[in-house]
Amino acid sequence: MIKKIGILLLISSSVIAQDKGKFESYSNNFYGKIVEESKEYDKGEKEEYKSFKMNFDGKQIPQSLDEFTIIEAENPISQGNTGTCWCFSTTSFYESEIHRITGKTINLSELYPVYFEYIEKARGFINTRGNTHLGEGSETNAVQRMMDWYGIVPAEAYEGKPSDQPYYNHEGMFKEFEAYLKNCKQINFWDEGAILSNIKAILNHYMGVPPTSFKYNGKTYTPKSFLKNVTKLKPNDYVDFMSLMQKPYWSQEEYKVPDNWWKSDAYYNVPLDEFMFAVKNAIENGYSISIGGDVSESGYSSTHDVAMVPSYDIPSEHIDENARQFRFSNGTTT
């Protein structure tokens, strides 16, 4: 009897003395030092990249928006790390148009057209067996086209990113989008239904699923009914124009740049003087416009929010349709 009690006591004391585990961040100071120093070595000394830009010191340039008569527009928001300037700028244009037409102030979703533009890019890639440009960019009339096909929604109905993500970032999304489509081309797989289903899965993961219906001011709308009944916009009422000598003037032609991936030939090609008259006349009469421009030009400064033509490029009084065509043809401007 005494032996049995001793065994029980031994078991009891062993249970009490059991060790415990805990979760903690991985730490190995020696190995961590190896990793960090290896990273520093791999970086090497890289020369800082600098671009040649116009020096605005001493120039009399605008200092405030208060110096201008401003056409009604929503406050601009950042496109973050995305190649969607084409949609953010054009959406702003349509917001101004809504105010001009209806007097309403409506903040539209910039990412709703972007979602469907990616769908159509994938469809175009399939239909051409991979012979279309794949990039994040597009053109002003892509927004017009997506609105006509898919409608539009207010920003509150579709943010187009996780709510806790501070800025838009399509770096990872586009890498997946591009890699998947290029792989389809490599293995000669062209099942449109299957491919578009997988593309939607990628977009839904990064951007979220766009709504098919939503509530706005207490009423339920679809994207198309919101476009028609609330915004009053008619996308096909808007036109695009360009000025290039390589195509006949006063005709609708293709704007041949990579971002016009679907080869839209809806652009009215007009002489440069007419182009500038249309721009100035619209602004002077209270209309907003959406312009596609080249922000890599030496005379454009994001720091000062100013764009000028430097004299070392070409004296502005010498700019004519020939100078314009020359720079478009050699790829130095759009």
C-alpha positions as CSV (number, residue, x, y, z in Angstrom):
1,M,0.0,0.0,0.0
2,I,2.8,2.4,0.8
3,K,4.5,1.7,-2.6
4,K,1.4,2.6,-4.5
5,I,1.0,5.9,-2.8
6,G,4.6,6.8,-3.6
7,I,4.0,6.2,-7.3
8,L,0.9,8.4,-7.3
9,L,2.8,11.2,-5.6
10,L,5.6,11.0,-8.2
11,I,3.1,11.2,-11.1
12,S,1.4,14.2,-9.6
13,S,4.7,16.1,-9.1
14,S,5.7,15.4,-12.7
15,V,2.5,16.9,-14.1
16,I,3.0,20.1,-12.1
17,A,6.5,20.5,-13.4
18,Q,5.6,20.3,-17.2
19,D,7.1,23.0,-19.4
20,K,5.0,25.5,-21.4
21,G,5.4,27.0,-24.9
22,K,4.6,30.4,-26.3
23,F,4.4,32.1,-29.6
24,E,7.2,34.6,-30.4
25,S,8.7,36.3,-33.4
26,Y,11.6,34.4,-35.0
27,S,14.9,35.8,-33.8
28,N,18.4,34.8,-34.7
29,N,20.7,37.7,-34.2
30,F,23.7,36.1,-35.9
31,Y,21.7,34.9,-38.9
32,G,19.8,38.2,-39.1
33,K,23.1,40.0,-39.3
34,I,24.2,37.8,-42.2
35,V,20.9,38.5,-44.1
36,E,21.1,42.3,-43.6
37,E,24.7,42.6,-44.5
38,S,24.2,40.4,-47.6
39,K,21.3,42.7,-48.7
40,E,23.5,45.8,-48.3
41,Y,26.3,44.2,-50.3
42,D,23.9,43.2,-53.1
43,K,22.5,46.7,-53.3
44,G,25.9,48.2,-54.0
45,E,26.4,51.9,-54.6
46,K,23.8,53.0,-57.1
47,E,23.9,56.4,-58.6
48,E,20.8,58.4,-57.9
49,Y,18.6,58.8,-61.0
50,K,18.1,62.3,-62.1
51,S,16.0,63.6,-65.0
52,F,16.8,66.9,-66.8
53,K,14.0,69.4,-65.9
54,M,13.4,73.0,-66.5
55,N,14.7,75.3,-63.7
56,F,11.7,77.4,-62.5
57,D,13.8,79.7,-60.2
58,G,13.0,83.3,-60.9
59,K,10.0,82.4,-63.1
60,Q,6.7,84.1,-62.4
61,I,4.4,81.2,-62.1
62,P,1.0,80.8,-60.4
63,Q,1.2,80.2,-56.7
64,S,-2.4,79.4,-55.8
65,L,-5.7,78.2,-57.4
66,D,-7.2,81.4,-56.0
67,E,-5.5,83.1,-59.0
68,F,-7.9,81.3,-61.4
69,T,-11.6,80.9,-62.1
70,I,-12.2,77.3,-61.2
71,I,-14.8,75.1,-62.9
72,E,-16.7,73.1,-60.4
73,A,-14.9,69.8,-59.6
74,E,-14.6,67.3,-56.8
75,N,-11.4,67.4,-54.7
76,P,-8.8,65.2,-56.4
77,I,-7.7,62.0,-54.8
78,S,-4.5,60.1,-55.2
79,Q,-4.3,57.2,-57.7
80,G,-1.6,55.8,-55.5
81,N,0.7,53.2,-57.1
82,T,-1.4,52.5,-60.1
83,G,-1.3,53.3,-63.8
84,T,-4.8,54.7,-63.8
85,C,-4.3,58.4,-64.4
86,W,-6.5,58.0,-67.5
87,C,-9.5,57.1,-65.3
88,F,-8.9,59.4,-62.4
89,S,-8.6,62.5,-64.6
90,T,-11.6,61.5,-66.9
91,T,-13.8,60.7,-63.9
92,S,-13.1,64.2,-62.6
93,F,-14.2,65.6,-66.0
94,Y,-17.5,63.7,-65.8
95,E,-18.1,64.8,-62.2
96,S,-17.7,68.4,-63.5
97,E,-20.2,67.6,-66.3
98,I,-22.7,66.2,-63.8
99,H,-22.5,69.5,-61.9
100,R,-22.9,71.5,-65.0
101,I,-25.9,69.5,-66.3
102,T,-27.7,68.8,-63.0
103,G,-26.2,71.1,-60.4
104,K,-25.5,67.9,-58.3
105,T,-22.2,67.2,-56.6
106,I,-21.5,63.5,-57.0
107,N,-18.3,61.7,-56.3
108,L,-18.0,58.9,-58.8
109,S,-16.0,55.7,-58.3
110,E,-12.8,55.9,-60.2
111,L,-12.1,52.2,-59.8
112,Y,-15.4,50.9,-61.2
113,P,-14.4,51.6,-64.8
114,V,-10.9,50.4,-64.1
115,Y,-12.2,47.0,-63.1
116,F,-14.1,46.5,-66.3
117,E,-11.3,47.9,-68.4
118,Y,-9.1,45.1,-67.1
119,I,-11.9,42.6,-68.1
120,E,-12.0,44.1,-71.6
121,K,-8.2,44.1,-71.9
122,A,-8.2,40.4,-71.1
123,R,-11.0,39.8,-73.6
124,G,-9.1,41.7,-76.3
125,F,-5.9,39.7,-75.5
126,I,-7.9,36.5,-76.0
127,N,-9.6,37.7,-79.3
128,T,-6.3,38.7,-80.8
129,R,-4.5,35.6,-79.6
130,G,-2.2,37.7,-77.4
131,N,-1.5,40.4,-80.0
132,T,-2.6,43.4,-77.9
133,H,-0.6,45.7,-75.6
134,L,-0.8,44.7,-72.0
135,G,-0.3,47.7,-69.6
136,E,-2.0,49.5,-66.8
137,G,-2.6,52.6,-69.0
138,S,-5.5,53.4,-71.2
139,E,-7.2,56.5,-72.7
140,T,-9.9,59.0,-71.9
141,N,-12.5,57.4,-74.1
142,A,-12.0,54.1,-72.3
143,V,-14.0,55.6,-69.4
144,Q,-16.7,56.7,-71.9
145,R,-16.8,53.1,-73.3
146,M,-17.0,51.4,-69.9
147,M,-19.7,53.8,-68.7
148,D,-21.7,53.1,-71.8
149,W,-21.3,49.3,-71.4
150,Y,-21.4,48.9,-67.6
151,G,-22.8,52.1,-66.2
152,I,-21.2,53.9,-63.2
153,V,-21.5,53.9,-59.5
154,P,-20.8,56.5,-56.7
155,A,-17.5,56.2,-54.8
156,E,-19.4,55.1,-51.7
157,A,-20.7,52.0,-53.5
158,Y,-17.3,50.8,-54.8
159,E,-14.0,51.9,-53.3
160,G,-12.0,49.4,-55.4
161,K,-9.5,48.4,-52.6
162,P,-9.6,47.0,-49.1
163,S,-10.9,49.5,-46.6
164,D,-7.9,49.3,-44.4
165,Q,-5.4,49.9,-47.3
166,P,-4.2,53.5,-47.2
167,Y,-3.5,54.0,-50.9
168,Y,-4.3,52.2,-54.2
169,N,-1.6,49.8,-55.3
170,H,-2.0,47.7,-58.4
171,E,1.6,46.4,-58.5
172,G,0.9,42.9,-57.3
173,M,-2.4,42.7,-59.1
174,F,-1.0,43.7,-62.5
175,K,1.9,41.3,-62.1
176,E,-0.6,38.4,-61.7
177,F,-2.9,39.7,-64.5
178,E,0.0,40.0,-66.9
179,A,1.7,36.7,-65.9
180,Y,-1.5,34.7,-66.2
181,L,-2.4,36.0,-69.7
182,K,1.1,35.6,-71.0
183,N,1.1,32.0,-69.7
184,C,-2.2,31.4,-71.5
185,K,-0.5,32.6,-74.7
186,Q,2.5,30.4,-74.1
187,I,0.5,27.2,-73.7
188,N,-2.0,28.3,-76.4
189,F,-5.0,28.2,-74.1
190,W,-7.8,30.5,-75.3
191,D,-11.0,29.4,-73.5
192,E,-12.6,32.8,-73.0
193,G,-15.0,31.7,-70.2
194,A,-12.3,30.1,-68.2
195,I,-9.7,32.9,-68.7
196,L,-12.1,35.7,-67.8
197,S,-13.3,33.7,-64.7
198,N,-9.7,33.6,-63.5
199,I,-9.1,37.2,-64.3
200,K,-12.2,38.2,-62.3
201,A,-10.8,36.1,-59.4
202,I,-7.6,38.2,-59.5
203,L,-9.4,41.5,-59.7
204,N,-11.9,40.5,-57.0
205,H,-9.0,39.6,-54.6
206,Y,-7.3,43.0,-55.0
207,M,-10.2,45.4,-55.8
208,G,-13.3,43.7,-54.5
209,V,-16.4,42.7,-56.4
210,P,-18.2,45.6,-58.1
211,P,-21.9,46.0,-57.1
212,T,-24.7,45.0,-59.4
213,S,-27.1,47.1,-57.3
214,F,-26.7,49.6,-54.5
215,K,-28.6,52.2,-52.5
216,Y,-28.0,55.9,-53.0
217,N,-30.0,58.5,-51.1
218,G,-32.5,55.9,-50.0
219,K,-33.2,54.4,-53.4
220,T,-31.9,51.3,-55.1
221,Y,-30.1,51.6,-58.4
222,T,-28.1,49.4,-60.8
223,P,-25.0,51.0,-62.3
224,K,-26.8,51.7,-65.6
225,S,-29.9,53.2,-63.9
226,F,-27.7,55.4,-61.8
227,L,-25.9,56.6,-64.9
228,K,-29.1,57.4,-66.7
229,N,-31.4,58.6,-63.9
230,V,-29.0,60.3,-61.4
231,T,-26.0,61.5,-63.3
232,K,-27.9,62.3,-66.5
233,L,-24.7,61.7,-68.4
234,K,-24.9,60.4,-72.0
235,P,-21.5,59.0,-72.7
236,N,-21.9,59.0,-76.4
237,D,-22.5,62.8,-76.4
238,Y,-18.8,63.3,-75.8
239,V,-16.1,63.3,-78.5
240,D,-12.3,62.9,-78.7
241,F,-10.1,64.9,-80.9
242,M,-6.4,65.0,-81.8
243,S,-4.0,66.8,-84.1
244,L,-1.6,64.8,-86.2
245,M,-0.3,65.4,-89.7
246,Q,0.1,61.7,-90.4
247,K,-3.7,61.3,-91.0
248,P,-6.1,63.4,-93.0
249,Y,-7.6,66.3,-91.2
250,W,-11.4,66.4,-90.6
251,S,-11.6,62.7,-90.4
252,Q,-12.0,60.1,-87.6
253,E,-8.7,58.3,-87.2
254,E,-6.9,55.9,-84.8
255,Y,-4.7,57.5,-82.2
256,K,-1.6,55.2,-82.5
257,V,-0.2,55.0,-79.0
258,P,0.3,51.8,-76.8
259,D,-2.4,52.9,-74.3
260,N,-5.0,52.9,-77.1
261,W,-4.8,49.1,-77.0
262,W,-8.1,48.5,-78.6
263,K,-7.1,50.7,-81.6
264,S,-10.0,53.2,-81.2
265,D,-10.4,55.2,-84.4
266,A,-13.0,57.5,-83.0
267,Y,-10.6,60.5,-82.7
268,Y,-11.5,63.6,-84.8
269,N,-8.2,64.7,-86.4
270,V,-8.1,68.5,-86.7
271,P,-5.4,71.0,-87.6
272,L,-3.4,72.2,-84.6
273,D,-4.8,75.7,-84.6
274,E,-8.3,74.2,-84.4
275,F,-7.2,71.9,-81.6
276,M,-6.0,74.8,-79.5
277,F,-9.1,76.9,-80.4
278,A,-11.3,74.0,-79.1
279,V,-9.4,73.8,-75.8
280,K,-9.4,77.6,-75.2
281,N,-13.0,78.1,-76.3
282,A,-14.2,75.3,-74.0
283,I,-12.5,76.7,-70.9
284,E,-13.5,80.3,-71.7
285,N,-17.1,79.2,-71.9
286,G,-17.2,77.3,-68.6
287,Y,-16.6,73.7,-69.9
288,S,-14.1,71.3,-68.4
289,I,-12.0,69.1,-70.7
290,S,-10.0,66.0,-70.2
291,I,-6.5,66.1,-71.8
292,G,-4.1,63.3,-72.4
293,G,-0.6,64.8,-72.0
294,D,3.0,63.7,-71.6
295,V,4.1,64.4,-68.0
296,S,7.7,63.2,-68.8
297,E,8.3,66.5,-70.7
298,S,11.2,68.5,-69.4
299,G,9.0,71.6,-68.8
300,Y,6.5,69.8,-66.6
301,S,7.0,70.2,-62.9
302,S,4.9,68.2,-60.4
303,T,6.5,70.2,-57.6
304,H,5.2,73.5,-58.9
305,D,2.1,72.1,-60.7
306,V,3.2,74.0,-63.8
307,A,3.9,73.0,-67.4
308,M,5.9,75.2,-69.8
309,V,7.8,74.8,-73.0
310,P,11.5,75.6,-72.3
311,S,13.3,77.8,-74.7
312,Y,16.1,75.1,-74.9
313,D,13.5,72.7,-76.3
314,I,11.8,74.9,-78.9
315,P,10.8,78.5,-78.6
316,S,7.0,78.4,-78.1
317,E,6.3,80.8,-80.9
318,H,7.9,78.3,-83.3
319,I,5.6,75.4,-82.3
320,D,3.4,74.5,-85.2
321,E,1.9,71.3,-86.6
322,N,5.3,70.2,-88.1
323,A,7.0,70.6,-84.7
324,R,4.1,68.6,-83.1
325,Q,4.3,65.8,-85.7
326,F,8.1,65.6,-85.5
327,R,7.9,65.0,-81.7
328,F,5.1,62.5,-82.0
329,S,6.9,60.6,-84.8
330,N,10.2,60.3,-82.9
331,G,8.4,59.3,-79.6
332,T,9.4,62.3,-77.5
333,T,5.8,63.3,-76.8
334,T,2.3,62.0,-77.1
